[in-house]
Amino acid sequence: MKVLVINAGSSSIKYQLYDMPRAEVLAKGFVERIGEPTSRLSHTCAGNSTTLEEAVPSHETAMELILKVLVKPGEGAVADLSEIGAVGHRVVHGGEEFTGSVKIDDRVLDSIERFAELAPLHNPHNLVGIRAAMRKLPGTAQVACFDTAFHTSIPKVAHMYALPFELYERHRVRRYGFHGTSHRYVARRAAAMIGRDKHDLNAITCHLGNGCSVAAVRKGRSVDTSMGFTPLEGLVMGTRAGDFDPAILFYLADKGYDLATLNGLCNKKSGLLGISGVSNDMRTLQKRAEEGNDRAALAIEIFCYRVRKYVGAYSAVLDGVDAVVFTGGIGENSSLVRELVCRDMTHLGIALDPKANAEAGGRESAVTVPDSRVQVLVIPTNEEQAIARDAFELVGGNGEPGTV
Ligand code: ADP
């Protein structure tokens, strides 16, 4: 069965076409700058890349274009759209309702719309992508895969804030967590790598990309995570502050900063960019730090210190840790970050192998010495594959969604 995976953002749609259950990528690409005169589709199939520059006024036309290129003789991946057995959609917020991926029906659409209040920057765009796909492929099953789903197993003790309880009851204020598909994927891969049943793995998974989060995984289920009611909480990120004293906001409001400015400060101007004043990009910061830029070096140190604090905290939360996993653009590629996070952690059973760490380079690999009690693993994430598997399992497979 062919499964099309769709990730619809505000001005872009990314797609991958999978052949399941082999999980082979037949074609992939993205439409960017939807709604602008300079929109563009980039498509890769069987090693050949093509680019199409034409005005794409809406997500609907973007979907049309994607489906057209997928069946284009010579460049496409299928002879006919009827070969696509399911479409899997990334959806950011599933609230407390969706504990796993689901086939989309009217009730699911309503819920995704309802949760748009909790994820105003994402759910509305996800929904537009789903509706466009439903119209263009009316007979094909559509599946939603939620970023929040893996974290619905987090118990009250970890997901409730110490705010008045009625804020939870009336306004659904609680920790939801994000990046769930990635944390789940790498946790399952980690179990496979160290020869454990996926329901028997205790791990701390660190997703370090532009957005960053850590999850504590007990017996294969998420029991805590660093992102909260929104993706702002937790680790230092490219442009987000992560944890800080919220009273700073009241103080700044007194000084005349308005809400929109404060929101922009915390989400767009903080993090690695805010500290360094140089860039939100870890590669650039590492280069500038090497060249002697002190604030770039400080930003990296603060970033790593925060990850380290969470690894320590989650070591206390879990009754024993089998593996610490690094994933995301930074986690997979920066040996420096892994080293700064994990150095001098033998008291927690973590003994990094400097050579293995330096050579890990974005492949699945263990980077601890053989007798390290806790294994440190580098695992490239693959959220699209996880979505394709869920869609396949829900529509045609025999297993359960969430099997990697
Ligand atoms: P997103 O969260 O948008 O998917 P990625 O997971 O691709 O982002 O992560 C982007 C981050 O990964 C950037 O900060 C980038 O600098 C960093 N990164 C990518 N390659 C490397 C590398 N070789 N060394 C250090 N950082 C890297």
Coordinates of C-alpha atoms and ligand atoms in Angstrom, one line a residue:
M1 CA 0.0 0.0 0.0
K2 CA 1.2 3.5 -0.8
V3 CA 0.8 6.1 2.0
L4 CA 1.1 9.8 1.5
V5 CA 2.3 11.8 4.5
I6 CA 1.3 15.4 4.7
N7 CA 2.7 18.1 7.0
A8 CA 0.8 21.3 6.3
G9 CA 2.1 24.6 7.8
S10 CA 1.1 28.2 7.5
S11 CA 2.7 28.7 4.1
S12 CA 4.0 25.3 3.2
I13 CA 3.1 21.7 2.7
K14 CA 5.7 19.0 3.0
Y15 CA 4.9 15.5 1.7
Q16 CA 6.4 12.0 1.4
L17 CA 5.0 9.1 -0.4
Y18 CA 5.8 5.7 1.3
D19 CA 5.5 2.2 0.0
M20 CA 4.3 0.2 3.1
P21 CA 5.0 -1.9 4.9
R22 CA 8.5 -1.7 3.5
A23 CA 8.6 2.0 4.6
E24 CA 10.4 2.9 1.4
V25 CA 10.2 6.6 0.4
L26 CA 9.1 6.7 -3.2
A27 CA 8.9 10.4 -3.6
K28 CA 9.1 13.5 -1.4
G29 CA 9.0 17.3 -1.6
F30 CA 7.4 20.5 -0.5
V31 CA 5.5 23.4 -1.7
E32 CA 6.7 26.6 -0.1
R33 CA 5.5 30.2 0.0
I34 CA 1.9 29.3 -0.6
G35 CA -0.1 32.5 -1.1
E36 CA 2.9 34.5 -2.4
P37 CA 3.6 35.2 -6.1
T38 CA 6.9 33.3 -5.8
S39 CA 5.6 29.9 -4.6
R40 CA 7.5 26.8 -5.6
L41 CA 7.3 23.1 -5.5
S42 CA 10.4 21.0 -5.1
H43 CA 9.9 17.3 -5.8
T44 CA 12.3 14.3 -5.6
C45 CA 11.5 10.9 -7.0
A46 CA 13.9 8.0 -7.7
G47 CA 16.9 10.3 -7.3
N48 CA 15.7 12.9 -9.7
S49 CA 14.8 16.4 -8.4
T50 CA 12.5 18.9 -10.1
T51 CA 11.4 22.4 -9.2
L52 CA 8.3 24.0 -10.4
E53 CA 7.8 27.8 -9.9
E54 CA 4.3 28.9 -10.3
A55 CA 1.8 30.9 -8.2
V56 CA 0.1 28.6 -5.7
P57 CA -2.6 30.8 -4.1
S58 CA -3.9 28.3 -1.6
H59 CA -3.3 25.0 0.2
E60 CA -6.0 23.5 -2.0
T61 CA -4.0 24.4 -5.2
A62 CA -0.8 23.1 -3.4
M63 CA -2.4 19.7 -2.8
E64 CA -3.6 19.7 -6.5
L65 CA 0.0 20.4 -7.6
I66 CA 1.4 17.7 -5.3
L67 CA -1.0 15.1 -6.6
K68 CA -0.3 16.1 -10.2
V69 CA 3.4 15.7 -9.8
L70 CA 3.0 12.3 -8.0
V71 CA 1.3 10.9 -11.1
K72 CA 3.4 12.8 -13.7
P73 CA 4.8 10.3 -16.3
G74 CA 8.6 10.2 -15.9
E75 CA 8.8 12.2 -12.6
G76 CA 5.9 10.7 -10.6
A77 CA 5.8 7.8 -8.3
V78 CA 2.4 6.2 -9.0
A79 CA 0.5 5.5 -12.2
D80 CA -2.8 6.5 -10.7
L81 CA -3.9 8.2 -7.5
S82 CA -6.1 5.2 -6.7
E83 CA -2.8 3.5 -5.7
I84 CA -2.6 5.7 -2.6
G85 CA -4.4 3.7 0.1
A86 CA -4.1 6.3 2.9
V87 CA -3.0 9.8 3.7
G88 CA -1.4 10.5 7.1
H89 CA -1.5 14.0 8.4
R90 CA 0.7 15.6 11.1
V91 CA -1.5 17.4 13.5
V92 CA 0.1 19.4 16.3
H93 CA -2.6 19.4 19.0
G94 CA -5.0 16.6 20.0
G95 CA -5.7 17.9 23.5
E96 CA -6.5 15.2 26.0
E97 CA -8.8 13.4 23.6
F98 CA -6.4 11.7 21.2
T99 CA -4.1 9.2 22.8
G100 CA -3.0 7.9 19.4
S101 CA -3.4 8.3 15.7
V102 CA -7.0 8.0 14.4
K103 CA -8.9 7.8 11.1
I104 CA -10.4 11.2 10.4
D105 CA -14.1 11.6 10.4
D106 CA -16.4 14.6 11.1
R107 CA -16.0 14.1 14.9
V108 CA -12.2 14.2 14.6
L109 CA -12.3 17.3 12.4
D110 CA -14.5 19.0 15.0
S111 CA -12.0 18.2 17.7
I112 CA -9.0 19.4 15.8
E113 CA -10.9 22.6 15.2
R114 CA -11.7 22.9 18.9
F115 CA -8.1 22.4 19.8
A116 CA -7.0 25.2 17.5
E117 CA -7.6 27.5 20.4
L118 CA -4.7 25.7 22.1
A119 CA -2.4 25.7 19.0
P120 CA -3.5 28.7 17.0
L121 CA -0.3 28.7 15.0
H122 CA -0.6 25.1 13.9
N123 CA -3.9 23.3 14.0
P124 CA -5.7 25.7 11.6
H125 CA -3.1 25.0 8.9
N126 CA -3.1 21.3 9.6
L127 CA -6.8 21.4 9.2
V128 CA -6.6 23.2 5.9
G129 CA -4.2 20.5 4.6
I130 CA -6.6 17.7 5.8
R131 CA -9.6 19.3 4.1
A132 CA -7.7 19.9 0.9
A133 CA -6.6 16.2 0.8
M134 CA -10.1 15.0 1.6
R135 CA -11.5 17.0 -1.3
K136 CA -8.8 15.9 -3.8
L137 CA -8.7 12.3 -2.7
P138 CA -12.3 11.7 -1.6
G139 CA -12.3 7.9 -1.5
T140 CA -9.0 7.6 0.4
A141 CA -8.7 7.1 4.2
Q142 CA -7.2 10.1 6.0
V143 CA -5.4 9.6 9.3
A144 CA -4.4 12.2 11.9
C145 CA -1.2 11.7 13.9
F146 CA -0.9 14.1 16.8
D147 CA 2.3 15.7 18.3
T148 CA 0.6 15.6 21.7
A149 CA -0.6 11.9 21.6
F150 CA 2.5 10.2 23.0
H151 CA 2.4 12.5 26.0
T152 CA -1.2 11.8 27.0
S153 CA 0.2 9.0 29.2
I154 CA 1.9 11.7 31.4
P155 CA 0.3 11.3 34.9
K156 CA -1.4 14.2 36.7
V157 CA 1.5 14.7 39.0
A158 CA 3.6 15.7 36.1
H159 CA 1.1 17.4 33.8
M160 CA -0.7 19.7 36.3
Y161 CA 0.7 23.1 37.1
A162 CA 0.5 24.4 40.6
L163 CA -2.0 27.0 39.5
P164 CA -5.6 27.3 40.7
F165 CA -7.2 24.0 39.8
E166 CA -10.1 25.8 38.0
L167 CA -7.7 27.0 35.3
Y168 CA -7.4 23.3 34.3
E169 CA -11.1 22.7 34.6
R170 CA -12.3 25.8 32.9
H171 CA -9.5 26.6 30.4
R172 CA -7.7 23.2 30.0
V173 CA -4.4 24.7 31.3
R174 CA -2.0 21.8 31.8
R175 CA 1.2 20.4 30.3
Y176 CA 0.5 18.8 26.9
G177 CA 4.0 18.4 25.5
F178 CA 4.9 18.3 21.8
H179 CA 7.3 16.4 19.4
G180 CA 5.5 13.3 20.6
T181 CA 5.8 11.4 17.3
S182 CA 9.6 12.0 17.4
H183 CA 10.0 10.9 21.0
R184 CA 7.9 7.8 20.4
Y185 CA 9.8 7.0 17.2
V186 CA 13.3 7.2 18.8
A187 CA 12.2 5.4 22.0
R188 CA 11.0 2.5 19.8
R189 CA 14.2 2.5 17.8
A190 CA 16.3 2.7 21.0
A191 CA 14.5 -0.4 22.4
A192 CA 15.3 -2.2 19.1
M193 CA 18.9 -1.1 19.2
I194 CA 19.6 -2.3 22.7
G195 CA 17.5 -5.5 22.3
R196 CA 14.6 -4.6 24.6
D197 CA 10.9 -5.0 24.2
K198 CA 9.5 -1.5 23.4
H199 CA 7.2 -1.8 26.5
D200 CA 10.2 -2.5 28.7
L201 CA 12.4 0.5 27.9
N202 CA 13.2 3.4 30.3
A203 CA 14.8 6.2 28.4
I204 CA 15.4 9.9 28.3
T205 CA 14.8 11.2 24.8
C206 CA 16.3 14.5 23.8
H207 CA 14.8 16.1 20.6
L208 CA 17.1 19.0 19.9
G209 CA 16.2 20.8 16.7
N210 CA 15.0 24.4 16.2
G211 CA 12.4 23.5 18.8
C212 CA 13.8 21.3 21.6
S213 CA 12.2 19.0 24.2
V214 CA 13.2 16.2 26.5
A215 CA 10.9 13.3 27.5
A216 CA 11.0 10.8 30.3
V217 CA 9.9 7.4 29.0
R218 CA 9.0 4.7 31.5
K219 CA 8.2 1.2 30.1
G220 CA 7.8 2.7 26.6
R221 CA 5.3 5.4 27.7
S222 CA 5.9 9.1 28.2
V223 CA 5.7 10.1 31.9
D224 CA 7.0 13.6 31.6
T225 CA 8.2 16.1 29.1
S226 CA 9.8 19.5 29.1
M227 CA 7.4 21.4 26.7
G228 CA 4.3 22.4 28.5
F229 CA 1.0 24.1 27.7
T230 CA 2.8 25.5 24.7
P231 CA 6.2 24.7 23.1
L232 CA 7.7 27.6 25.0
E233 CA 8.5 25.8 28.2
G234 CA 11.6 23.7 29.0
L235 CA 14.8 23.7 27.1
V236 CA 16.6 26.7 25.5
M237 CA 15.7 26.6 21.8
G238 CA 16.7 28.4 18.6
T239 CA 14.6 31.5 19.5
R240 CA 12.5 30.4 22.5
A241 CA 13.5 31.0 26.0
G242 CA 12.4 27.8 27.6
D243 CA 12.1 27.9 31.4
F244 CA 12.3 31.3 33.1
D245 CA 10.6 33.1 35.9
P246 CA 7.1 34.2 34.6
A247 CA 7.2 37.2 37.0
I248 CA 9.8 38.7 34.6
L249 CA 6.8 39.2 32.3
F250 CA 4.9 41.2 35.0
Y251 CA 8.0 43.2 35.7
L252 CA 8.4 44.0 32.0
A253 CA 4.7 44.8 31.6
D254 CA 5.1 47.4 34.4
K255 CA 7.9 48.9 32.3
G256 CA 5.6 49.3 29.4
Y257 CA 6.1 46.2 27.3
D258 CA 2.7 45.1 25.8
L259 CA 1.5 41.5 25.4
A260 CA 2.4 41.1 21.8
T261 CA 5.9 42.4 22.3
L262 CA 6.4 40.0 25.3
N263 CA 5.1 37.1 23.2
G264 CA 7.6 37.9 20.4
L265 CA 10.4 38.4 22.9
C266 CA 9.9 34.9 24.5
N267 CA 9.2 33.0 21.3
K268 CA 11.1 34.7 18.5
K269 CA 13.9 36.7 20.1
S270 CA 15.2 34.6 23.0
G271 CA 17.0 31.2 23.2
L272 CA 20.2 30.7 21.3
L273 CA 19.6 33.9 19.3
G274 CA 18.7 36.0 22.3
I275 CA 21.8 35.0 24.3
S276 CA 24.3 35.1 21.5
G277 CA 22.9 38.0 19.5
V278 CA 24.5 36.1 16.6
S279 CA 22.2 33.4 15.4
N280 CA 19.5 30.8 16.3
D281 CA 21.5 28.2 14.3
M282 CA 23.7 25.8 16.3
R283 CA 26.1 25.3 13.4
T284 CA 26.8 29.0 13.1
L285 CA 27.2 29.4 16.9
Q286 CA 29.7 26.6 17.0
K287 CA 31.7 28.2 14.3
R288 CA 31.5 31.7 15.9
A289 CA 32.4 30.3 19.3
E290 CA 35.5 28.6 17.8
E291 CA 36.4 32.0 16.3
G292 CA 36.4 33.5 19.8
N293 CA 32.8 34.9 20.1
D294 CA 32.1 34.8 23.8
R295 CA 28.4 35.2 23.6
A296 CA 28.1 32.4 21.0
A297 CA 30.1 30.2 23.4
L298 CA 27.9 31.2 26.3
A299 CA 24.7 30.4 24.4
I300 CA 26.0 26.9 23.6
E301 CA 26.9 26.4 27.3
I302 CA 23.6 27.5 28.6
F303 CA 21.8 25.4 26.0
C304 CA 23.7 22.3 27.1
Y305 CA 23.4 23.1 30.8
R306 CA 19.6 23.2 30.5
V307 CA 19.5 19.8 28.7
R308 CA 21.8 18.4 31.4
K309 CA 19.5 19.6 34.1
Y310 CA 16.6 17.8 32.5
V311 CA 18.6 14.6 32.1
G312 CA 19.4 14.8 35.8
A313 CA 15.8 15.5 36.7
Y314 CA 14.4 12.7 34.6
S315 CA 17.0 10.3 36.0
A316 CA 15.4 11.0 39.3
V317 CA 11.9 10.6 37.8
L318 CA 12.6 7.2 36.2
D319 CA 13.3 4.1 38.3
G320 CA 16.4 3.3 36.3
V321 CA 17.5 4.6 32.9
D322 CA 18.5 2.2 30.0
A323 CA 19.3 4.9 27.4
V324 CA 19.6 8.6 26.8
V325 CA 18.8 9.3 23.2
F326 CA 19.8 12.3 21.1
T327 CA 17.8 13.3 18.0
G328 CA 16.9 16.3 16.0
G329 CA 19.3 18.4 13.9
I330 CA 21.5 19.3 16.9
G331 CA 21.1 16.0 18.8
E332 CA 22.0 14.0 15.7
N333 CA 24.8 16.1 14.4
S334 CA 26.5 18.0 17.2
S335 CA 29.1 15.9 19.0
L336 CA 30.0 19.0 21.0
V337 CA 26.5 19.4 22.4
R338 CA 26.3 15.6 23.3
E339 CA 29.7 15.9 25.0
L340 CA 28.8 19.1 27.0
V341 CA 25.5 17.4 28.1
C342 CA 27.0 14.1 29.1
R343 CA 30.5 14.8 30.4
D344 CA 31.2 13.9 34.0
M345 CA 28.0 12.0 34.4
T346 CA 29.4 8.7 35.6
H347 CA 27.5 9.2 38.8
L348 CA 24.4 8.7 36.7
G349 CA 25.9 5.7 35.0
I350 CA 26.7 7.6 31.8
A351 CA 30.2 7.2 30.4
L352 CA 30.6 8.7 26.9
D353 CA 33.1 7.3 24.4
P354 CA 34.7 10.4 23.0
K355 CA 35.8 8.7 19.7
A356 CA 32.4 7.0 19.1
N357 CA 30.7 10.4 19.9
A358 CA 32.9 12.3 17.5
E359 CA 32.3 9.8 14.7
A360 CA 28.5 9.3 15.2
G361 CA 27.7 11.8 12.4
G362 CA 23.9 11.5 12.1
R363 CA 23.7 7.7 11.9
E364 CA 22.1 5.4 14.4
S365 CA 24.9 4.6 16.9
A366 CA 25.8 4.0 20.5
V367 CA 28.3 6.6 21.8
T368 CA 29.0 5.3 25.2
V369 CA 31.8 3.0 26.3
P370 CA 30.8 -0.7 26.4
D371 CA 30.5 -0.9 30.2
S372 CA 28.4 2.3 30.6
R373 CA 25.4 1.4 32.7
V374 CA 23.2 3.9 30.7
Q375 CA 23.7 3.8 26.9
V376 CA 23.8 7.1 25.0
L377 CA 22.3 6.7 21.6
V378 CA 22.2 8.9 18.5
I379 CA 19.1 8.2 16.5
P380 CA 18.0 10.2 13.5
T381 CA 14.3 10.9 14.0
N382 CA 11.8 10.0 11.3
E383 CA 8.4 11.4 12.1
E384 CA 7.1 10.9 8.6
Q385 CA 7.9 7.2 8.7
A386 CA 6.1 7.0 12.1
I387 CA 3.0 8.7 10.6
A388 CA 3.1 6.4 7.5
R389 CA 3.2 3.4 9.8
D390 CA 0.3 4.6 11.9
A391 CA -1.8 5.3 8.7
F392 CA -0.9 1.9 7.3
E393 CA -1.7 0.1 10.5
L394 CA -5.0 1.9 10.9
V395 CA -6.1 1.4 7.3
G396 CA -4.7 -1.9 6.1
G397 CA -2.2 -3.4 8.5
N398 CA -2.8 -6.0 11.2
G399 CA -0.8 -4.4 14.0
E400 CA -1.4 -1.5 16.3
P401 CA -0.6 2.1 15.5
G402 CA 2.7 3.1 17.1
T403 CA 4.6 0.0 16.1
V404 CA 7.9 1.1 14.5
Ligands
ADP1 P1 13.6 21.6 12.9 O1 13.3 21.6 14.4 O2 13.2 22.9 12.2 O3 13.2 20.3 12.2 P2 16.3 20.5 12.8 O4 15.9 19.3 13.5 O5 16.7 20.4 11.3 O6 15.2 21.7 12.8 O7 17.5 21.2 13.6 C1 18.0 22.4 13.2 C2 19.2 22.7 14.1 O8 20.2 21.6 13.9 C3 19.9 24.0 13.7 O9 20.3 24.7 14.9 C4 21.2 23.5 13.1 O10 22.3 24.4 13.2 C5 21.5 22.2 13.8 N1 22.4 21.4 13.1 C6 22.3 20.7 11.9 N2 23.5 20.2 11.5 C7 24.3 20.4 12.5 C8 25.7 20.1 12.7 N3 26.4 19.4 11.9 N4 26.3 20.5 13.9 C9 25.6 21.3 14.8 N5 24.4 21.6 14.6 C10 23.7 21.2 13.5

